[in-house]
Amino acid sequence: MEDNVIYMDNAATTPLRKQVLEAMLPYFTEKFANPSGIYRKAAECRQDVARARELLADSIHTAAENIYFTAGGSESDNWAIKAAAEAYGSQGRHIITTKIEHHAVLHTCGYLEKQGFEVTYLDVDENGLVDVGQLEAAIRPDTILISVMFANNEIGTIEPVEKIGQIARKHGVLFHTDAVQAYTQVPIDVEEMNIDMMSVSGHKIYGPKGIGFLYIRKGVKIRSFLHGGAQERHRRAGTENVAGIIGLARAAQLALLDREERTARECKIRDHIIERIEREIPFAILNGDRTKRLPGNVNFSFQYIEGESMLILLDGRGICASSGSACTSGSLDPSHVLLAIGLAHETAHGSLRITLGMHNTMEEADYLVDNLKEIVARLRDMSPLYADMVKKVS
Ligand SMILES: *Cc1c(COP(=O)(O)O)cnc(C)c1O
């Protein structure tokens, strides 16, 4: 990156790739036409949007008609869950999700509970994995929707999506997955995985903010999200965010082209950080599954420390990281994900999330751990809890 900042918060957002910006720029200037127009200038834009839709559809092995552009991950999650509830509410009013979903899913489910729906929030194990047996046992005759995220944004755990898809299909229940963190990091085939709806966001894959898509399998009854014009097959009105759509498709194309190489590199740096922290920093607990884990995710709880102070000191040394998720900072409650995997409140408060991206290097990883070691030691020196604990063990 241009400035001297070491950016390690790629689960919060990623920087736009240069080629993505270049692909988008003409759509702010000469290619400004509304794709619905009847002149050639509009037809060109319409064709460009159609090509982008095809590329994105190919990337998850579906047809272009099943891709609906949205304003990002939160809108896709809201749409999938609310519209499925509305369209299938007469068949049943029970929804199954998990305790570790993104707030875009959890708060939407909370809203539906107020509308008279019943929601089961599945527990996860200490690594954040959903138990598929428990999931199947939770299915009732009135269950209309299962929403389980593909991979968690805080602890990086990758859920058994293929198995969940099989179970959902077997019981005739719709399956939605929030794949905002997984898309272009792990291979996704919505046919093979029996996924009926899937949320994706542009700005998590080196694309622009404010654009994403919802995949909806053909045949799924789903109400329109925005009423108005005929865009998105009458289901999501509004003049297309053409520049955003072009940027999203270009970002996806590039991310899929270099996926293997890029994620292998991230895994190597990730594992180096994990190994060094476990070897060099005492009382550090790795959160999330060791193997079923997103390539760039490192999440540790440092006991006897307060996460926010760690972040401020890291920022002072030019490192951007996060404790819990960006949406929850600013609140005093520890992350719902860390509580769901069984951490005590104090332990959850001392957690740090490092999420690597394509720009991070091994040198940065070492700089991070070197600084983290000092910062953790310094904060523990000031911690009465730590002093008590040391007295007890010695
Ligand atoms: C970032 C994120 C979202 C929200 O996406 P936006 O495009 O920012 O609305 C939803 N789910 C997960 C898992 C995320 O990481």
PDB file of N, CA and C in Angstrom, residues 79-132:
ATOM      1  N   TRP A  79     -32.687  -9.319   2.201  1.00  0.00           N
ATOM      2  CA  TRP A  79     -33.619  -9.700   1.144  1.00  0.00           C
ATOM      3  C   TRP A  79     -33.946 -11.186   1.210  1.00  0.00           C
ATOM      4  N   ALA A  80     -32.893 -12.006   1.233  1.00  0.00           N
ATOM      5  CA  ALA A  80     -33.080 -13.458   1.215  1.00  0.00           C
ATOM      6  C   ALA A  80     -34.002 -13.893   2.351  1.00  0.00           C
ATOM      7  N   ILE A  81     -33.729 -13.408   3.533  1.00  0.00           N
ATOM      8  CA  ILE A  81     -34.437 -13.910   4.712  1.00  0.00           C
ATOM      9  C   ILE A  81     -35.855 -13.338   4.802  1.00  0.00           C
ATOM     10  N   LYS A  82     -35.979 -12.019   4.606  1.00  0.00           N
ATOM     11  CA  LYS A  82     -37.315 -11.408   4.714  1.00  0.00           C
ATOM     12  C   LYS A  82     -38.234 -11.872   3.587  1.00  0.00           C
ATOM     13  N   ALA A  83     -37.700 -11.921   2.386  1.00  0.00           N
ATOM     14  CA  ALA A  83     -38.557 -12.281   1.256  1.00  0.00           C
ATOM     15  C   ALA A  83     -38.934 -13.758   1.304  1.00  0.00           C
ATOM     16  N   ALA A  84     -38.035 -14.610   1.769  1.00  0.00           N
ATOM     17  CA  ALA A  84     -38.380 -16.031   1.906  1.00  0.00           C
ATOM     18  C   ALA A  84     -39.456 -16.186   2.970  1.00  0.00           C
ATOM     19  N   ALA A  85     -39.317 -15.447   4.057  1.00  0.00           N
ATOM     20  CA  ALA A  85     -40.322 -15.503   5.130  1.00  0.00           C
ATOM     21  C   ALA A  85     -41.678 -15.065   4.592  1.00  0.00           C
ATOM     22  N   GLU A  86     -41.664 -14.017   3.792  1.00  0.00           N
ATOM     23  CA  GLU A  86     -42.928 -13.503   3.268  1.00  0.00           C
ATOM     24  C   GLU A  86     -43.556 -14.494   2.275  1.00  0.00           C
ATOM     25  N   ALA A  87     -42.720 -15.044   1.387  1.00  0.00           N
ATOM     26  CA  ALA A  87     -43.258 -15.913   0.338  1.00  0.00           C
ATOM     27  C   ALA A  87     -43.669 -17.283   0.867  1.00  0.00           C
ATOM     28  N   TYR A  88     -43.000 -17.764   1.922  1.00  0.00           N
ATOM     29  CA  TYR A  88     -43.284 -19.113   2.429  1.00  0.00           C
ATOM     30  C   TYR A  88     -43.980 -19.104   3.785  1.00  0.00           C
ATOM     31  N   GLY A  89     -44.286 -17.906   4.286  1.00  0.00           N
ATOM     32  CA  GLY A  89     -44.895 -17.767   5.616  1.00  0.00           C
ATOM     33  C   GLY A  89     -46.198 -18.510   5.790  1.00  0.00           C
ATOM     34  N   SER A  90     -46.910 -18.745   4.679  1.00  0.00           N
ATOM     35  CA  SER A  90     -48.189 -19.458   4.817  1.00  0.00           C
ATOM     36  C   SER A  90     -47.958 -20.955   4.978  1.00  0.00           C
ATOM     37  N   GLN A  91     -46.734 -21.438   4.606  1.00  0.00           N
ATOM     38  CA  GLN A  91     -46.431 -22.865   4.751  1.00  0.00           C
ATOM     39  C   GLN A  91     -45.858 -23.186   6.124  1.00  0.00           C
ATOM     40  N   GLY A  92     -45.260 -22.187   6.745  1.00  0.00           N
ATOM     41  CA  GLY A  92     -44.646 -22.417   8.046  1.00  0.00           C
ATOM     42  C   GLY A  92     -43.981 -21.151   8.523  1.00  0.00           C
ATOM     43  N   ARG A  93     -43.708 -21.069   9.801  1.00  0.00           N
ATOM     44  CA  ARG A  93     -43.159 -19.820  10.343  1.00  0.00           C
ATOM     45  C   ARG A  93     -41.939 -20.085  11.203  1.00  0.00           C
ATOM     46  N   HIS A  94     -41.181 -21.139  10.850  1.00  0.00           N
ATOM     47  CA  HIS A  94     -39.985 -21.474  11.636  1.00  0.00           C
ATOM     48  C   HIS A  94     -38.722 -21.340  10.781  1.00  0.00           C
ATOM     49  N   ILE A  95     -37.718 -20.667  11.343  1.00  0.00           N
ATOM     50  CA  ILE A  95     -36.446 -20.441  10.650  1.00  0.00           C
ATOM     51  C   ILE A  95     -35.316 -20.962  11.530  1.00  0.00           C
ATOM     52  N   ILE A  96     -34.309 -21.572  10.874  1.00  0.00           N
ATOM     53  CA  ILE A  96     -33.133 -22.049  11.628  1.00  0.00           C
ATOM     54  C   ILE A  96     -31.915 -21.256  11.189  1.00  0.00           C
ATOM     55  N   THR A  97     -31.172 -20.730  12.171  1.00  0.00           N
ATOM     56  CA  THR A  97     -29.908 -20.071  11.849  1.00  0.00           C
ATOM     57  C   THR A  97     -28.921 -20.416  12.969  1.00  0.00           C
ATOM     58  N   THR A  98     -27.821 -19.687  13.090  1.00  0.00           N
ATOM     59  CA  THR A  98     -26.836 -20.010  14.126  1.00  0.00           C
ATOM     60  C   THR A  98     -26.552 -18.773  14.972  1.00  0.00           C
ATOM     61  N   LYS A  99     -25.870 -19.013  16.080  1.00  0.00           N
ATOM     62  CA  LYS A  99     -25.538 -17.911  16.996  1.00  0.00           C
ATOM     63  C   LYS A  99     -24.360 -17.082  16.506  1.00  0.00           C
ATOM     64  N   ILE A 100     -23.693 -17.530  15.430  1.00  0.00           N
ATOM     65  CA  ILE A 100     -22.475 -16.815  15.022  1.00  0.00           C
ATOM     66  C   ILE A 100     -22.641 -16.069  13.707  1.00  0.00           C
ATOM     67  N   GLU A 101     -23.876 -15.899  13.254  1.00  0.00           N
ATOM     68  CA  GLU A 101     -24.097 -15.189  11.982  1.00  0.00           C
ATOM     69  C   GLU A 101     -23.708 -13.719  12.107  1.00  0.00           C
ATOM     70  N   HIS A 102     -23.507 -13.090  10.961  1.00  0.00           N
ATOM     71  CA  HIS A 102     -23.314 -11.639  10.894  1.00  0.00           C
ATOM     72  C   HIS A 102     -24.598 -10.965  11.359  1.00  0.00           C
ATOM     73  N   HIS A 103     -24.477  -9.749  11.868  1.00  0.00           N
ATOM     74  CA  HIS A 103     -25.671  -9.047  12.361  1.00  0.00           C
ATOM     75  C   HIS A 103     -26.719  -8.827  11.271  1.00  0.00           C
ATOM     76  N   ALA A 104     -26.299  -8.784  10.028  1.00  0.00           N
ATOM     77  CA  ALA A 104     -27.268  -8.604   8.937  1.00  0.00           C
ATOM     78  C   ALA A 104     -28.252  -9.779   8.904  1.00  0.00           C
ATOM     79  N   VAL A 105     -27.798 -10.947   9.332  1.00  0.00           N
ATOM     80  CA  VAL A 105     -28.678 -12.114   9.418  1.00  0.00           C
ATOM     81  C   VAL A 105     -29.384 -12.143  10.779  1.00  0.00           C
ATOM     82  N   LEU A 106     -28.612 -11.966  11.838  1.00  0.00           N
ATOM     83  CA  LEU A 106     -29.191 -12.087  13.192  1.00  0.00           C
ATOM     84  C   LEU A 106     -30.270 -11.043  13.452  1.00  0.00           C
ATOM     85  N   HIS A 107     -29.992  -9.799  13.085  1.00  0.00           N
ATOM     86  CA  HIS A 107     -30.979  -8.747  13.353  1.00  0.00           C
ATOM     87  C   HIS A 107     -32.193  -8.857  12.431  1.00  0.00           C
ATOM     88  N   THR A 108     -32.007  -9.398  11.242  1.00  0.00           N
ATOM     89  CA  THR A 108     -33.157  -9.659  10.364  1.00  0.00           C
ATOM     90  C   THR A 108     -34.033 -10.751  10.969  1.00  0.00           C
ATOM     91  N   CYS A 109     -33.400 -11.784  11.516  1.00  0.00           N
ATOM     92  CA  CYS A 109     -34.170 -12.842  12.175  1.00  0.00           C
ATOM     93  C   CYS A 109     -34.890 -12.283  13.392  1.00  0.00           C
ATOM     94  N   GLY A 110     -34.242 -11.413  14.129  1.00  0.00           N
ATOM     95  CA  GLY A 110     -34.863 -10.778  15.291  1.00  0.00           C
ATOM     96  C   GLY A 110     -36.097  -9.984  14.882  1.00  0.00           C
ATOM     97  N   TYR A 111     -35.983  -9.284  13.772  1.00  0.00           N
ATOM     98  CA  TYR A 111     -37.115  -8.519  13.232  1.00  0.00           C
ATOM     99  C   TYR A 111     -38.270  -9.467  12.901  1.00  0.00           C
ATOM    100  N   LEU A 112     -37.958 -10.604  12.288  1.00  0.00           N
ATOM    101  CA  LEU A 112     -39.014 -11.548  11.915  1.00  0.00           C
ATOM    102  C   LEU A 112     -39.671 -12.179  13.145  1.00  0.00           C
ATOM    103  N   GLU A 113     -38.886 -12.349  14.211  1.00  0.00           N
ATOM    104  CA  GLU A 113     -39.487 -12.871  15.451  1.00  0.00           C
ATOM    105  C   GLU A 113     -40.594 -11.933  15.921  1.00  0.00           C
ATOM    106  N   LYS A 114     -40.358 -10.636  15.771  1.00  0.00           N
ATOM    107  CA  LYS A 114     -41.387  -9.662  16.173  1.00  0.00           C
ATOM    108  C   LYS A 114     -42.612  -9.750  15.267  1.00  0.00           C
ATOM    109  N   GLN A 115     -42.415 -10.296  14.064  1.00  0.00           N
ATOM    110  CA  GLN A 115     -43.540 -10.455  13.136  1.00  0.00           C
ATOM    111  C   GLN A 115     -44.238 -11.810  13.327  1.00  0.00           C
ATOM    112  N   GLY A 116     -43.856 -12.545  14.354  1.00  0.00           N
ATOM    113  CA  GLY A 116     -44.526 -13.803  14.646  1.00  0.00           C
ATOM    114  C   GLY A 116     -43.815 -15.049  14.125  1.00  0.00           C
ATOM    115  N   PHE A 117     -42.598 -14.892  13.603  1.00  0.00           N
ATOM    116  CA  PHE A 117     -41.836 -16.080  13.192  1.00  0.00           C
ATOM    117  C   PHE A 117     -41.081 -16.613  14.396  1.00  0.00           C
ATOM    118  N   GLU A 118     -40.780 -17.924  14.345  1.00  0.00           N
ATOM    119  CA  GLU A 118     -40.008 -18.522  15.420  1.00  0.00           C
ATOM    120  C   GLU A 118     -38.626 -18.837  14.856  1.00  0.00           C
ATOM    121  N   VAL A 119     -37.581 -18.476  15.584  1.00  0.00           N
ATOM    122  CA  VAL A 119     -36.227 -18.701  15.079  1.00  0.00           C
ATOM    123  C   VAL A 119     -35.449 -19.573  16.050  1.00  0.00           C
ATOM    124  N   THR A 120     -34.817 -20.625  15.529  1.00  0.00           N
ATOM    125  CA  THR A 120     -33.891 -21.440  16.323  1.00  0.00           C
ATOM    126  C   THR A 120     -32.475 -20.969  16.015  1.00  0.00           C
ATOM    127  N   TYR A 121     -31.755 -20.564  17.048  1.00  0.00           N
ATOM    128  CA  TYR A 121     -30.362 -20.136  16.891  1.00  0.00           C
ATOM    129  C   TYR A 121     -29.472 -21.285  17.348  1.00  0.00           C
ATOM    130  N   LEU A 122     -28.889 -21.995  16.388  1.00  0.00           N
ATOM    131  CA  LEU A 122     -28.089 -23.172  16.727  1.00  0.00           C
ATOM    132  C   LEU A 122     -26.801 -22.781  17.445  1.00  0.00           C
ATOM    133  N   ASP A 123     -26.423 -23.613  18.421  1.00  0.00           N
ATOM    134  CA  ASP A 123     -25.121 -23.473  19.069  1.00  0.00           C
ATOM    135  C   ASP A 123     -24.041 -23.922  18.095  1.00  0.00           C
ATOM    136  N   VAL A 124     -22.821 -23.519  18.372  1.00  0.00           N
ATOM    137  CA  VAL A 124     -21.682 -24.033  17.612  1.00  0.00           C
ATOM    138  C   VAL A 124     -20.709 -24.638  18.616  1.00  0.00           C
ATOM    139  N   ASP A 125     -19.758 -25.453  18.143  1.00  0.00           N
ATOM    140  CA  ASP A 125     -18.800 -26.036  19.088  1.00  0.00           C
ATOM    141  C   ASP A 125     -17.700 -25.020  19.406  1.00  0.00           C
ATOM    142  N   GLU A 126     -16.677 -25.436  20.139  1.00  0.00           N
ATOM    143  CA  GLU A 126     -15.672 -24.482  20.621  1.00  0.00           C
ATOM    144  C   GLU A 126     -14.824 -23.904  19.474  1.00  0.00           C
ATOM    145  N   ASN A 127     -14.912 -24.535  18.303  1.00  0.00           N
ATOM    146  CA  ASN A 127     -14.194 -23.989  17.148  1.00  0.00           C
ATOM    147  C   ASN A 127     -15.103 -23.189  16.220  1.00  0.00           C
ATOM    148  N   GLY A 128     -16.375 -23.133  16.585  1.00  0.00           N
ATOM    149  CA  GLY A 128     -17.309 -22.351  15.779  1.00  0.00           C
ATOM    150  C   GLY A 128     -18.031 -23.166  14.721  1.00  0.00           C
ATOM    151  N   LEU A 129     -17.914 -24.507  14.811  1.00  0.00           N
ATOM    152  CA  LEU A 129     -18.562 -25.346  13.792  1.00  0.00           C
ATOM    153  C   LEU A 129     -19.995 -25.712  14.180  1.00  0.00           C
ATOM    154  N   VAL A 130     -20.873 -25.665  13.192  1.00  0.00           N
ATOM    155  CA  VAL A 130     -22.249 -26.096  13.373  1.00  0.00           C
ATOM    156  C   VAL A 130     -22.283 -27.622  13.352  1.00  0.00           C
ATOM    157  N   ASP A 131     -23.065 -28.222  14.246  1.00  0.00           N
ATOM    158  CA  ASP A 131     -23.231 -29.670  14.279  1.00  0.00           C
ATOM    159  C   ASP A 131     -24.396 -30.013  13.345  1.00  0.00           C
ATOM    160  N   VAL A 132     -24.101 -30.755  12.266  1.00  0.00           N
ATOM    161  CA  VAL A 132     -25.148 -31.020  11.280  1.00  0.00           C
ATOM    162  C   VAL A 132     -26.247 -31.939  11.827  1.00  0.00           C
TER     163      VAL A 132
END
